[in-house]
Structure formats: C-alpha cells, structure tokens
C-alpha cells in the first residue's frame, strides 16, 4: 500500500495511492485524524485502508504532493553507510566503528515534483544529490534490540539528502541543511508491499543517466541496526524518518565533479513503484 500527503483543491489531505490516482481519506476520517502522522500515532493505518473515499479516485495531475509526513518529529540521516571512496580520493576508508548520525531540518526537505533550490552565491558551486532509502517508523521505539527493530517499521520511501559539499567542510549540519536542498516521497510504501530491506533496490538518475545504484544488503549497518542504535539515543516516534545512507556515484565523487545545475532532473527510485522526481532551479 502506498500512503502519503498532498494538497487537494488547496486543502491538506492524505490517502492511498493507486496507479495514476489517489483515493483520499474520507472527510469523517480526517476530522478524527487531521494528518497522516496522527493516523500513525493512533496505529490506524489499517483503518485508513478501509476508510478512504472509495468512490473518489483523484488523478495525480489534480493534486500537489506534500512530503509524505509533512510534520515529522525527526529526520535522522546516516553517514558513510556504504563502502566507497571518502573523502573522494580513490581509496575506500575502513568501515566506521559506529553508526554516524546527523539531523535534517524540515525546511531542507521538499516534496515529489518540487524544484530543488540551488543555493545562492559560492554555495551553488558544490550542490550535490545523494539518493537514499528512507525508512519510516510506524511504532514507538525506545531501547529496542536489533532482533525486534523491524517490528517498528511502517515502510519505505525515496530520499534525496541534498548536500552543499564545500559547506560540509564548515560542519555537517551546515552542508546538509540548506533550505529546499533535498526531497523525499512521493509516498510511503508499506513494508508488507515490498521485499525484505536487504533486497530493496536504489537507483538514482541525473537527466536520464544512472548515477547511483545499490541494494539494501550493501549497507555497512543494516536498517535494523540503525533503528536499534538510534532508539538508544532517543525515542523514535511514528512518522520519524531515517535516511539510511548513500552509495557511491554522487556528483562530488566523479572525475570531473558533476554538481547540480539549473535545468537538471533527478530521479530516485526504491524499486519499481516509488520514484521521487525533482527538477533543479536557481534560488530566487
């Protein structure tokens, strides 16, 4: 099942996506659960499946996508989770001893179909894409064991951890949090509709050319390990997002480097049915 959020006739809504249409949640359901995060907090995803407005199949051309969870409490990102040259000098470093985490602000993240914003000034010279598999938490997780971690997963989505490489030299936070630099979506595909996370296939294209390609099994730290680790730091809540790391092939890893420019188009796919599409434009 694909679930997510959108604007319909200018009003925020959510529902179940099917092919080229979306079935909105019923008005009565939305009166009880105002946002999709509220649905997750109430463990009411199964009810959403039954309580959509089944007589109303809205073409995707009539909606404006929002991030699947417009108001996540946390967006957590994992660094250096694939074996690749880093820094980009042709030599892969040893695997990290521990999971590397950093945070992403909501303002940095756009929805499917929105244009990524190239930063103004010198920061524009190193604006990069990073395709990732995002895992979305469905049940509260605190101090969970690796063996139990996947019980807390709602599903998965495509994620672009947009990065300004030169500003990462200032701090990871600075380089990762330019407004409108990243995106995720178009929806969340629930775990019961996908293969095991090890078999999830990530593909990133730039203007139609494949730039990144990997499977979940290539991660250094598994999704279960990431959830367990993060849950020992703080409580993971329904709707929290964990971006699980990006494989080799980003613009900064290429010779010559290929950073994003106005007019570019980036697609990030998680399997055949979840593709995030972003154009690129200069800051206004």
PDB file of N, CA and C in Angstrom, residues 133-179:
ATOM      1  N   UNK A 133      17.635   5.241   0.586  1.00  0.00           N
ATOM      2  CA  UNK A 133      16.432   4.547   1.034  1.00  0.00           C
ATOM      3  C   UNK A 133      16.049   5.133   2.390  1.00  0.00           C
ATOM      4  N   UNK A 134      14.841   5.653   2.497  1.00  0.00           N
ATOM      5  CA  UNK A 134      14.352   6.166   3.778  1.00  0.00           C
ATOM      6  C   UNK A 134      13.435   5.132   4.411  1.00  0.00           C
ATOM      7  N   UNK A 135      13.616   4.924   5.705  1.00  0.00           N
ATOM      8  CA  UNK A 135      12.713   4.045   6.459  1.00  0.00           C
ATOM      9  C   UNK A 135      11.881   4.930   7.376  1.00  0.00           C
ATOM     10  N   UNK A 136      10.581   4.655   7.436  1.00  0.00           N
ATOM     11  CA  UNK A 136       9.660   5.465   8.227  1.00  0.00           C
ATOM     12  C   UNK A 136       9.163   4.628   9.400  1.00  0.00           C
ATOM     13  N   UNK A 137       9.277   5.196  10.582  1.00  0.00           N
ATOM     14  CA  UNK A 137       8.887   4.494  11.801  1.00  0.00           C
ATOM     15  C   UNK A 137       7.364   4.472  11.922  1.00  0.00           C
ATOM     16  N   UNK A 138       6.823   3.315  12.284  1.00  0.00           N
ATOM     17  CA  UNK A 138       5.389   3.164  12.439  1.00  0.00           C
ATOM     18  C   UNK A 138       4.928   2.962  13.866  1.00  0.00           C
ATOM     19  N   UNK A 139       5.853   2.504  14.733  1.00  0.00           N
ATOM     20  CA  UNK A 139       5.517   2.267  16.136  1.00  0.00           C
ATOM     21  C   UNK A 139       6.632   2.823  17.001  1.00  0.00           C
ATOM     22  N   UNK A 140       6.277   3.376  18.147  1.00  0.00           N
ATOM     23  CA  UNK A 140       7.259   3.958  19.054  1.00  0.00           C
ATOM     24  C   UNK A 140       8.349   2.949  19.387  1.00  0.00           C
ATOM     25  N   UNK A 141       9.599   3.425  19.342  1.00  0.00           N
ATOM     26  CA  UNK A 141      10.754   2.544  19.584  1.00  0.00           C
ATOM     27  C   UNK A 141      11.687   3.218  20.581  1.00  0.00           C
ATOM     28  N   UNK A 142      11.951   2.542  21.662  1.00  0.00           N
ATOM     29  CA  UNK A 142      12.897   3.039  22.659  1.00  0.00           C
ATOM     30  C   UNK A 142      13.662   1.858  23.235  1.00  0.00           C
ATOM     31  N   UNK A 143      14.984   1.905  23.150  1.00  0.00           N
ATOM     32  CA  UNK A 143      15.850   0.840  23.647  1.00  0.00           C
ATOM     33  C   UNK A 143      15.471  -0.513  23.047  1.00  0.00           C
ATOM     34  N   UNK A 144      15.248  -0.548  21.740  1.00  0.00           N
ATOM     35  CA  UNK A 144      14.866  -1.814  21.112  1.00  0.00           C
ATOM     36  C   UNK A 144      16.101  -2.592  20.702  1.00  0.00           C
ATOM     37  N   UNK A 145      15.978  -3.894  20.684  1.00  0.00           N
ATOM     38  CA  UNK A 145      17.047  -4.772  20.222  1.00  0.00           C
ATOM     39  C   UNK A 145      17.027  -4.852  18.706  1.00  0.00           C
ATOM     40  N   UNK A 146      18.179  -5.174  18.126  1.00  0.00           N
ATOM     41  CA  UNK A 146      18.259  -5.334  16.673  1.00  0.00           C
ATOM     42  C   UNK A 146      17.249  -6.368  16.199  1.00  0.00           C
ATOM     43  N   UNK A 147      17.077  -7.430  16.969  1.00  0.00           N
ATOM     44  CA  UNK A 147      16.171  -8.505  16.562  1.00  0.00           C
ATOM     45  C   UNK A 147      14.715  -8.070  16.530  1.00  0.00           C
ATOM     46  N   UNK A 148      14.385  -6.996  17.242  1.00  0.00           N
ATOM     47  CA  UNK A 148      12.999  -6.528  17.299  1.00  0.00           C
ATOM     48  C   UNK A 148      12.775  -5.244  16.493  1.00  0.00           C
ATOM     49  N   UNK A 149      13.836  -4.678  15.951  1.00  0.00           N
ATOM     50  CA  UNK A 149      13.754  -3.336  15.376  1.00  0.00           C
ATOM     51  C   UNK A 149      12.795  -3.251  14.202  1.00  0.00           C
ATOM     52  N   UNK A 150      12.755  -4.264  13.360  1.00  0.00           N
ATOM     53  CA  UNK A 150      11.933  -4.174  12.155  1.00  0.00           C
ATOM     54  C   UNK A 150      10.448  -4.223  12.468  1.00  0.00           C
ATOM     55  N   UNK A 151      10.090  -4.617  13.674  1.00  0.00           N
ATOM     56  CA  UNK A 151       8.680  -4.588  14.079  1.00  0.00           C
ATOM     57  C   UNK A 151       8.160  -3.156  14.194  1.00  0.00           C
ATOM     58  N   UNK A 152       9.061  -2.186  14.189  1.00  0.00           N
ATOM     59  CA  UNK A 152       8.684  -0.792  14.373  1.00  0.00           C
ATOM     60  C   UNK A 152       8.646  -0.013  13.055  1.00  0.00           C
ATOM     61  N   UNK A 153       8.804  -0.706  11.941  1.00  0.00           N
ATOM     62  CA  UNK A 153       8.862  -0.062  10.628  1.00  0.00           C
ATOM     63  C   UNK A 153       7.471   0.007  10.006  1.00  0.00           C
ATOM     64  N   UNK A 154       7.102   1.193   9.541  1.00  0.00           N
ATOM     65  CA  UNK A 154       5.889   1.340   8.735  1.00  0.00           C
ATOM     66  C   UNK A 154       6.163   0.996   7.280  1.00  0.00           C
ATOM     67  N   UNK A 155       7.218   1.598   6.719  1.00  0.00           N
ATOM     68  CA  UNK A 155       7.516   1.376   5.310  1.00  0.00           C
ATOM     69  C   UNK A 155       8.719   2.177   4.867  1.00  0.00           C
ATOM     70  N   UNK A 156       8.793   2.396   3.555  1.00  0.00           N
ATOM     71  CA  UNK A 156       9.994   2.974   2.961  1.00  0.00           C
ATOM     72  C   UNK A 156       9.620   4.028   1.926  1.00  0.00           C
ATOM     73  N   UNK A 157      10.565   4.929   1.664  1.00  0.00           N
ATOM     74  CA  UNK A 157      10.365   5.951   0.662  1.00  0.00           C
ATOM     75  C   UNK A 157      11.709   6.302   0.042  1.00  0.00           C
ATOM     76  N   UNK A 158      11.659   7.067  -1.042  1.00  0.00           N
ATOM     77  CA  UNK A 158      12.867   7.565  -1.687  1.00  0.00           C
ATOM     78  C   UNK A 158      13.256   8.897  -1.058  1.00  0.00           C
ATOM     79  N   UNK A 159      14.570   9.144  -0.942  1.00  0.00           N
ATOM     80  CA  UNK A 159      15.070  10.295  -0.189  1.00  0.00           C
ATOM     81  C   UNK A 159      16.284  10.867  -0.897  1.00  0.00           C
ATOM     82  N   UNK A 160      16.299  12.191  -1.053  1.00  0.00           N
ATOM     83  CA  UNK A 160      17.458  12.899  -1.595  1.00  0.00           C
ATOM     84  C   UNK A 160      18.057  13.756  -0.495  1.00  0.00           C
ATOM     85  N   UNK A 161      19.212  13.343   0.014  1.00  0.00           N
ATOM     86  CA  UNK A 161      19.922  14.083   1.053  1.00  0.00           C
ATOM     87  C   UNK A 161      20.791  15.152   0.378  1.00  0.00           C
ATOM     88  N   UNK A 162      20.126  16.177  -0.176  1.00  0.00           N
ATOM     89  CA  UNK A 162      20.847  17.220  -0.887  1.00  0.00           C
ATOM     90  C   UNK A 162      21.932  17.847  -0.016  1.00  0.00           C
ATOM     91  N   UNK A 163      23.114  18.046  -0.604  1.00  0.00           N
ATOM     92  CA  UNK A 163      24.287  18.441   0.169  1.00  0.00           C
ATOM     93  C   UNK A 163      25.065  19.541  -0.542  1.00  0.00           C
ATOM     94  N   UNK A 164      25.542  20.492   0.229  1.00  0.00           N
ATOM     95  CA  UNK A 164      26.463  21.504  -0.288  1.00  0.00           C
ATOM     96  C   UNK A 164      27.849  21.121   0.230  1.00  0.00           C
ATOM     97  N   UNK A 165      28.649  20.535  -0.647  1.00  0.00           N
ATOM     98  CA  UNK A 165      29.888  19.879  -0.223  1.00  0.00           C
ATOM     99  C   UNK A 165      30.870  20.845   0.444  1.00  0.00           C
ATOM    100  N   UNK A 166      31.034  22.030  -0.115  1.00  0.00           N
ATOM    101  CA  UNK A 166      32.001  22.946   0.486  1.00  0.00           C
ATOM    102  C   UNK A 166      31.583  23.364   1.884  1.00  0.00           C
ATOM    103  N   UNK A 167      30.278  23.486   2.101  1.00  0.00           N
ATOM    104  CA  UNK A 167      29.809  23.867   3.430  1.00  0.00           C
ATOM    105  C   UNK A 167      29.878  22.694   4.416  1.00  0.00           C
ATOM    106  N   UNK A 168      29.945  21.456   3.925  1.00  0.00           N
ATOM    107  CA  UNK A 168      30.186  20.334   4.832  1.00  0.00           C
ATOM    108  C   UNK A 168      31.541  20.462   5.514  1.00  0.00           C
ATOM    109  N   UNK A 169      32.467  21.197   4.870  1.00  0.00           N
ATOM    110  CA  UNK A 169      33.761  21.440   5.495  1.00  0.00           C
ATOM    111  C   UNK A 169      33.625  22.400   6.668  1.00  0.00           C
ATOM    112  N   UNK A 170      32.562  23.242   6.658  1.00  0.00           N
ATOM    113  CA  UNK A 170      32.276  24.097   7.809  1.00  0.00           C
ATOM    114  C   UNK A 170      31.744  23.221   8.949  1.00  0.00           C
ATOM    115  N   UNK A 171      30.717  22.455   8.631  1.00  0.00           N
ATOM    116  CA  UNK A 171      30.126  21.479   9.551  1.00  0.00           C
ATOM    117  C   UNK A 171      29.181  20.605   8.751  1.00  0.00           C
ATOM    118  N   UNK A 172      28.952  19.383   9.211  1.00  0.00           N
ATOM    119  CA  UNK A 172      27.999  18.512   8.533  1.00  0.00           C
ATOM    120  C   UNK A 172      26.624  19.155   8.524  1.00  0.00           C
ATOM    121  N   UNK A 173      26.232  19.736   9.650  1.00  0.00           N
ATOM    122  CA  UNK A 173      24.912  20.362   9.758  1.00  0.00           C
ATOM    123  C   UNK A 173      24.743  21.444   8.704  1.00  0.00           C
ATOM    124  N   UNK A 174      25.757  22.284   8.527  1.00  0.00           N
ATOM    125  CA  UNK A 174      25.653  23.369   7.557  1.00  0.00           C
ATOM    126  C   UNK A 174      25.481  22.830   6.148  1.00  0.00           C
ATOM    127  N   UNK A 175      26.293  21.859   5.780  1.00  0.00           N
ATOM    128  CA  UNK A 175      26.245  21.346   4.418  1.00  0.00           C
ATOM    129  C   UNK A 175      25.001  20.571   4.086  1.00  0.00           C
ATOM    130  N   UNK A 176      24.287  20.118   5.098  1.00  0.00           N
ATOM    131  CA  UNK A 176      23.139  19.242   4.890  1.00  0.00           C
ATOM    132  C   UNK A 176      21.792  19.934   5.072  1.00  0.00           C
ATOM    133  N   UNK A 177      21.773  21.215   5.376  1.00  0.00           N
ATOM    134  CA  UNK A 177      20.502  21.819   5.778  1.00  0.00           C
ATOM    135  C   UNK A 177      20.144  23.106   5.056  1.00  0.00           C
ATOM    136  N   UNK A 178      20.647  23.287   3.829  1.00  0.00           N
ATOM    137  CA  UNK A 178      20.187  24.424   3.044  1.00  0.00           C
ATOM    138  C   UNK A 178      18.699  24.256   2.726  1.00  0.00           C
ATOM    139  N   UNK A 179      17.958  25.339   2.812  1.00  0.00           N
ATOM    140  CA  UNK A 179      16.524  25.286   2.550  1.00  0.00           C
ATOM    141  C   UNK A 179      16.251  24.783   1.137  1.00  0.00           C
TER     142      UNK A 179
END
